Amino acid sequence: MITGADLLIESLVDEQVDTIFGYPGGAVLPIYDALYRSLAPFKHILSRHEQGSIHAAEGYARVTGKPGIVLATSGPGATNLITGITDALMDSLPLVIFTGQVAKGVIGTDAFQESDVMGITTPITKYNYQVNHVSELPRIIKEAFHIAVTGRPGPVVIDIPKNISQETSPARSQRDFYLPGYQPTKHPNPLQIGKLADALSRSKKPILLTGAGVVTAKASDELKAFAEKYQLPVTNTLLGLGGFPGTSNLSLGMAGMHGTYAANMGIYECDLLINIGARFDDRLTGKLEHFAPDAKVAHIDIDPAEIGKNISTAIPVVGDAKEALKALLNSDIELPDHKAWKEKLEHNKTTYPLWYERSNDVISPQWLTEQVYRMSKGEAIVTTDVGQHQMWAAQHYPFDKPNRWVTSGGLGTMGFGFPAAIGAQLGAPNDLVVALVGDGGFQMTLQELSVLKDRNLPVKVIIVNNEALGMVRQWQESFYEERYSESLLSTNPDFVKLAESYGIRGLRVDKEDDVVEVLEDVFAYDGPVVLDCRVEQKESVYPMIAPGKGIQEMIGVTK
């Protein structure tokens, strides 16, 4: 006989888990005791807040493609995970989350540290379970791992009452499962591929829009081959960065609210838009009636619910991006002459590039981002929070490889970047990991500096410090007549002393002339570093599509 807690550990070993992120508490004490007694070949990372656990698991999942595993107790332990679960659902990240629950006999009585995890997580998970009998655990865990990583990836929650962890079951429990109602479509319909190929053969102004689905499907090589074979211009969403080389001459850069002029005008003027693995979210489209108004739209997505949700789609293709691109590459497509179209796009690229002004007095955050790219040779895994520093990184760090960009796209979560960097470093221990964070977001989860010290993880934390909630400040400047209501952070801590208080090296730089030397020092250091970079507070992110405007109505395209 074996306890439920021991069954859980055994199941994680069966799934070849190497890392779990968690925080103990009363309802999961049997599980933590089993973990202590076990010889399981995986490590447990003790975060200092459950939000740190789940964002670290997201970072781990993004760079490895494997599910991130989280363990938290009942009540506040579980509810502290809610932001991260929602974030993972919106950005399609595979997580398996174990939450403790009060014993079955007191569920529904407002028992100490009880929360309705099933009710709370139903709308923010791909699926959720509450275990009713200890013998169910192995099968449920097997199903959860399958559901989390197949089809469109997402978070799965398993809520385990405390008595289930303590009860015993035969050692060999049922692990097989059959899910007839869950059969994701991986291979696209050949007829739809044929329609797409036919549309491409008739198009005079085609464009590819690529999203996170390309990265998740490991379809970057097929996308590059497809674009180069037919010399198709490519733009990407925020989460699609790295799916196609940003330095390719076919790349137009990122589209959307802070996208490039060339990318947005390409979408506005194209006659065929082929969306591969991207959601048509509002930060991408702007005002819907102005988004690709003259284009026939084809949409390749493994999640049929995304197709036609926001943008009317003429050619729906349900399936895995890699399989769809393989099918297109095997199609014999004869394209018309695109010379005039490509010349126009190239003209837009060269005439209206991204721009910024440098100052001799303070560090330009865009220039700082470019130096991080140059000195890391573009090889770093970069994590960010949300806000100005995120957009500057997306614009000025040309990602050429997939899984090098870890950011919170759909939910836009402050406090994401630093713990995500911890997870990314654990998932890719031999890679350089840079957490580009704002001074506001960093203060939401900086207690995870303890994990850096505990594990001596060589994460380089670069704080783009403008003593403000930068994007909020920019919007207040542009749309609220410079009424900076509660957006200026004049009482920031001394980040150098703060890092040192955790036993971590802290540095500060406030002059551009010193940046290169300091970054060389940071990247050469074999250990974690927190670098406080003082940048211009009033710097803004341009170009920009203002709220309620169309994709062709950008402001700040030129100086």
CSV table of N, CA and C in Angstrom, one decimal, residues 144-227:
chain,number,residue,atom,x,y,z
A,144,ALA,N,-3.6,15.0,-16.8
A,144,ALA,CA,-3.2,16.4,-16.7
A,144,ALA,C,-2.0,16.8,-17.5
A,145,PHE,N,-1.0,15.9,-17.4
A,145,PHE,CA,0.2,16.2,-18.2
A,145,PHE,C,-0.1,16.1,-19.7
A,146,HIS,N,-0.9,15.2,-20.1
A,146,HIS,CA,-1.3,15.1,-21.5
A,146,HIS,C,-2.1,16.3,-22.0
A,147,ILE,N,-3.0,16.7,-21.2
A,147,ILE,CA,-3.9,17.9,-21.6
A,147,ILE,C,-3.0,19.2,-21.6
A,148,ALA,N,-2.1,19.3,-20.7
A,148,ALA,CA,-1.3,20.6,-20.6
A,148,ALA,C,-0.5,20.8,-21.8
A,149,VAL,N,0.1,19.7,-22.4
A,149,VAL,CA,1.1,19.9,-23.5
A,149,VAL,C,0.6,19.7,-24.9
A,150,THR,N,-0.6,19.0,-25.0
A,150,THR,CA,-1.1,18.7,-26.4
A,150,THR,C,-2.1,19.8,-26.8
A,151,GLY,N,-2.4,19.8,-28.1
A,151,GLY,CA,-3.2,20.8,-28.7
A,151,GLY,C,-2.7,22.2,-28.4
A,152,ARG,N,-3.6,23.1,-28.0
A,152,ARG,CA,-3.1,24.4,-27.6
A,152,ARG,C,-2.7,24.3,-26.1
A,153,PRO,N,-1.4,24.4,-25.7
A,153,PRO,CA,-1.0,24.2,-24.3
A,153,PRO,C,-1.7,25.1,-23.4
A,154,GLY,N,-1.7,24.7,-22.1
A,154,GLY,CA,-2.3,25.5,-21.1
A,154,GLY,C,-2.2,25.0,-19.7
A,155,PRO,N,-2.7,25.7,-18.7
A,155,PRO,CA,-2.5,25.2,-17.3
A,155,PRO,C,-3.6,24.3,-16.9
A,156,VAL,N,-3.3,23.2,-16.2
A,156,VAL,CA,-4.2,22.3,-15.6
A,156,VAL,C,-4.0,22.3,-14.1
A,157,VAL,N,-5.1,22.4,-13.3
A,157,VAL,CA,-5.0,22.4,-11.9
A,157,VAL,C,-5.5,21.0,-11.3
A,158,ILE,N,-4.8,20.5,-10.3
A,158,ILE,CA,-5.3,19.3,-9.6
A,158,ILE,C,-5.4,19.7,-8.1
A,159,ASP,N,-6.6,19.7,-7.6
A,159,ASP,CA,-6.9,20.1,-6.3
A,159,ASP,C,-7.0,18.8,-5.4
A,160,ILE,N,-6.1,18.7,-4.4
A,160,ILE,CA,-6.0,17.5,-3.6
A,160,ILE,C,-6.4,17.7,-2.1
A,161,PRO,N,-7.6,17.2,-1.7
A,161,PRO,CA,-7.9,17.3,-0.3
A,161,PRO,C,-6.8,16.6,0.6
A,162,LYS,N,-6.6,17.2,1.8
A,162,LYS,CA,-5.5,16.7,2.6
A,162,LYS,C,-5.7,15.2,3.0
A,163,ASN,N,-6.9,14.7,3.2
A,163,ASN,CA,-7.1,13.3,3.6
A,163,ASN,C,-6.7,12.4,2.4
A,164,ILE,N,-6.9,12.9,1.1
A,164,ILE,CA,-6.5,12.1,0.0
A,164,ILE,C,-5.0,11.8,0.0
A,165,SER,N,-4.2,12.9,0.4
A,165,SER,CA,-2.8,12.7,0.4
A,165,SER,C,-2.4,11.7,1.5
A,166,GLN,N,-3.2,11.5,2.5
A,166,GLN,CA,-2.8,10.7,3.7
A,166,GLN,C,-3.4,9.3,3.5
A,167,GLU,N,-4.4,9.1,2.7
A,167,GLU,CA,-5.0,7.8,2.6
A,167,GLU,C,-4.1,6.9,1.7
A,168,THR,N,-4.4,5.6,1.8
A,168,THR,CA,-3.5,4.6,1.1
A,168,THR,C,-4.3,3.9,0.0
A,169,SER,N,-3.5,3.4,-1.0
A,169,SER,CA,-4.0,2.8,-2.2
A,169,SER,C,-3.1,1.7,-2.6
A,170,PRO,N,-3.5,0.7,-3.3
A,170,PRO,CA,-2.6,-0.3,-3.9
A,170,PRO,C,-1.5,0.4,-4.7
A,171,ALA,N,-0.3,-0.1,-4.6
A,171,ALA,CA,0.9,0.5,-5.2
A,171,ALA,C,0.7,0.7,-6.7
A,172,ARG,N,0.1,-0.3,-7.3
A,172,ARG,CA,0.0,-0.2,-8.8
A,172,ARG,C,-1.5,0.2,-9.1
A,173,SER,N,-1.6,1.5,-9.2
A,173,SER,CA,-2.9,2.1,-9.5
A,173,SER,C,-3.1,2.3,-11.0
A,174,GLN,N,-4.3,2.5,-11.5
A,174,GLN,CA,-4.6,2.7,-12.9
A,174,GLN,C,-4.0,4.0,-13.4
A,175,ARG,N,-3.1,3.9,-14.4
A,175,ARG,CA,-2.5,5.1,-15.0
A,175,ARG,C,-3.0,5.3,-16.4
A,176,ASP,N,-3.6,4.3,-17.1
A,176,ASP,CA,-4.1,4.5,-18.4
A,176,ASP,C,-5.3,5.4,-18.4
A,177,PHE,N,-5.5,6.1,-19.5
A,177,PHE,CA,-6.7,7.0,-19.6
A,177,PHE,C,-7.2,7.0,-21.1
A,178,TYR,N,-8.4,7.5,-21.2
A,178,TYR,CA,-9.0,7.6,-22.5
A,178,TYR,C,-9.9,8.8,-22.5
A,179,LEU,N,-9.6,9.7,-23.4
A,179,LEU,CA,-10.3,11.0,-23.4
A,179,LEU,C,-11.0,11.2,-24.8
A,180,PRO,N,-12.1,10.6,-25.0
A,180,PRO,CA,-12.7,10.6,-26.3
A,180,PRO,C,-13.2,12.1,-26.7
A,181,GLY,N,-13.5,12.9,-25.7
A,181,GLY,CA,-13.9,14.2,-25.9
A,181,GLY,C,-12.8,15.2,-26.1
A,182,TYR,N,-11.6,14.8,-26.0
A,182,TYR,CA,-10.4,15.7,-26.2
A,182,TYR,C,-9.5,15.1,-27.2
A,183,GLN,N,-9.6,15.5,-28.5
A,183,GLN,CA,-8.8,15.0,-29.5
A,183,GLN,C,-8.4,16.1,-30.4
A,184,PRO,N,-7.3,16.9,-30.0
A,184,PRO,CA,-6.9,18.0,-30.8
A,184,PRO,C,-6.5,17.6,-32.2
A,185,THR,N,-6.8,18.5,-33.2
A,185,THR,CA,-6.5,18.3,-34.6
A,185,THR,C,-5.1,18.8,-34.9
A,186,LYS,N,-4.2,17.8,-35.1
A,186,LYS,CA,-2.8,18.2,-35.4
A,186,LYS,C,-2.6,18.4,-36.9
A,187,HIS,N,-3.2,17.5,-37.7
A,187,HIS,CA,-2.9,17.6,-39.2
A,187,HIS,C,-4.0,18.4,-39.9
A,188,PRO,N,-3.7,19.4,-40.6
A,188,PRO,CA,-4.7,20.2,-41.2
A,188,PRO,C,-5.4,19.5,-42.4
A,189,ASN,N,-6.6,20.0,-42.7
A,189,ASN,CA,-7.4,19.4,-43.8
A,189,ASN,C,-6.7,19.8,-45.1
A,190,PRO,N,-6.4,18.8,-46.0
A,190,PRO,CA,-5.7,19.1,-47.2
A,190,PRO,C,-6.5,20.0,-48.1
A,191,LEU,N,-7.8,19.9,-48.1
A,191,LEU,CA,-8.6,20.8,-48.9
A,191,LEU,C,-8.4,22.3,-48.5
A,192,GLN,N,-8.3,22.5,-47.2
A,192,GLN,CA,-8.1,23.9,-46.8
A,192,GLN,C,-6.6,24.4,-47.1
A,193,ILE,N,-5.7,23.5,-47.0
A,193,ILE,CA,-4.3,23.8,-47.4
A,193,ILE,C,-4.3,24.2,-48.9
A,194,GLY,N,-5.1,23.4,-49.7
A,194,GLY,CA,-5.2,23.7,-51.1
A,194,GLY,C,-5.8,25.1,-51.4
A,195,LYS,N,-6.8,25.4,-50.6
A,195,LYS,CA,-7.4,26.8,-50.8
A,195,LYS,C,-6.4,27.9,-50.5
A,196,LEU,N,-5.7,27.6,-49.4
A,196,LEU,CA,-4.7,28.6,-49.0
A,196,LEU,C,-3.6,28.8,-50.1
A,197,ALA,N,-3.2,27.6,-50.6
A,197,ALA,CA,-2.1,27.7,-51.7
A,197,ALA,C,-2.7,28.4,-52.9
A,198,ASP,N,-4.0,28.1,-53.2
A,198,ASP,CA,-4.6,28.8,-54.4
A,198,ASP,C,-4.7,30.3,-54.2
A,199,ALA,N,-5.1,30.7,-53.0
A,199,ALA,CA,-5.1,32.1,-52.7
A,199,ALA,C,-3.8,32.8,-52.8
A,200,LEU,N,-2.7,32.1,-52.3
A,200,LEU,CA,-1.4,32.6,-52.4
A,200,LEU,C,-0.9,32.8,-53.9
A,201,SER,N,-1.4,31.8,-54.7
A,201,SER,CA,-1.0,31.9,-56.1
A,201,SER,C,-1.7,33.1,-56.9
A,202,ARG,N,-2.8,33.6,-56.3
A,202,ARG,CA,-3.5,34.7,-56.9
A,202,ARG,C,-3.1,36.1,-56.2
A,203,SER,N,-2.4,36.0,-55.1
A,203,SER,CA,-2.2,37.3,-54.4
A,203,SER,C,-1.1,38.1,-55.0
A,204,LYS,N,-1.3,39.4,-55.0
A,204,LYS,CA,-0.2,40.3,-55.5
A,204,LYS,C,0.5,41.0,-54.3
A,205,LYS,N,-0.2,41.0,-53.1
A,205,LYS,CA,0.4,41.7,-52.0
A,205,LYS,C,0.2,40.8,-50.7
A,206,PRO,N,0.9,39.6,-50.7
A,206,PRO,CA,0.7,38.7,-49.5
A,206,PRO,C,1.6,39.2,-48.3
A,207,ILE,N,1.2,38.7,-47.1
A,207,ILE,CA,2.0,39.0,-45.9
A,207,ILE,C,1.8,37.8,-44.9
A,208,LEU,N,2.8,37.4,-44.2
A,208,LEU,CA,2.7,36.4,-43.2
A,208,LEU,C,2.6,37.1,-41.8
A,209,LEU,N,1.7,36.8,-41.0
A,209,LEU,CA,1.6,37.2,-39.6
A,209,LEU,C,1.8,36.0,-38.7
A,210,THR,N,2.9,36.1,-37.9
A,210,THR,CA,3.3,34.9,-37.1
A,210,THR,C,3.2,35.1,-35.6
A,211,GLY,N,2.7,34.1,-34.9
A,211,GLY,CA,2.6,34.3,-33.5
A,211,GLY,C,3.2,33.2,-32.7
A,212,ALA,N,2.9,33.1,-31.4
A,212,ALA,CA,3.5,32.1,-30.5
A,212,ALA,C,3.2,30.7,-30.9
A,213,GLY,N,2.2,30.5,-31.7
A,213,GLY,CA,1.9,29.1,-32.2
A,213,GLY,C,3.1,28.5,-33.0
A,214,VAL,N,3.8,29.4,-33.7
A,214,VAL,CA,5.0,28.9,-34.4
A,214,VAL,C,6.0,28.4,-33.5
A,215,VAL,N,6.3,29.2,-32.4
A,215,VAL,CA,7.3,28.8,-31.4
A,215,VAL,C,6.9,27.5,-30.7
A,216,THR,N,5.6,27.5,-30.3
A,216,THR,CA,5.2,26.3,-29.5
A,216,THR,C,5.2,25.1,-30.4
A,217,ALA,N,4.9,25.2,-31.6
A,217,ALA,CA,4.9,24.0,-32.5
A,217,ALA,C,6.3,23.6,-33.0
A,218,LYS,N,7.3,24.4,-32.6
A,218,LYS,CA,8.7,24.2,-33.1
A,218,LYS,C,8.7,24.2,-34.6
A,219,ALA,N,8.0,25.2,-35.1
A,219,ALA,CA,7.9,25.3,-36.6
A,219,ALA,C,8.8,26.4,-37.2
A,220,SER,N,9.7,26.9,-36.5
A,220,SER,CA,10.5,28.0,-37.0
A,220,SER,C,11.3,27.7,-38.2
A,221,ASP,N,11.9,26.5,-38.3
A,221,ASP,CA,12.6,26.1,-39.5
A,221,ASP,C,11.7,26.0,-40.7
A,222,GLU,N,10.5,25.5,-40.5
A,222,GLU,CA,9.5,25.4,-41.6
A,222,GLU,C,9.0,26.8,-42.1
A,223,LEU,N,8.8,27.6,-41.1
A,223,LEU,CA,8.4,29.0,-41.4
A,223,LEU,C,9.5,29.7,-42.2
A,224,LYS,N,10.7,29.6,-41.8
A,224,LYS,CA,11.8,30.2,-42.5
A,224,LYS,C,11.9,29.7,-44.0
A,225,ALA,N,11.8,28.4,-44.1
A,225,ALA,CA,11.9,27.8,-45.4
A,225,ALA,C,10.7,28.2,-46.3
A,226,PHE,N,9.5,28.3,-45.7
A,226,PHE,CA,8.3,28.7,-46.5
A,226,PHE,C,8.5,30.2,-47.0
A,227,ALA,N,8.9,31.1,-46.0
A,227,ALA,CA,9.0,32.5,-46.4
A,227,ALA,C,10.1,32.7,-47.4
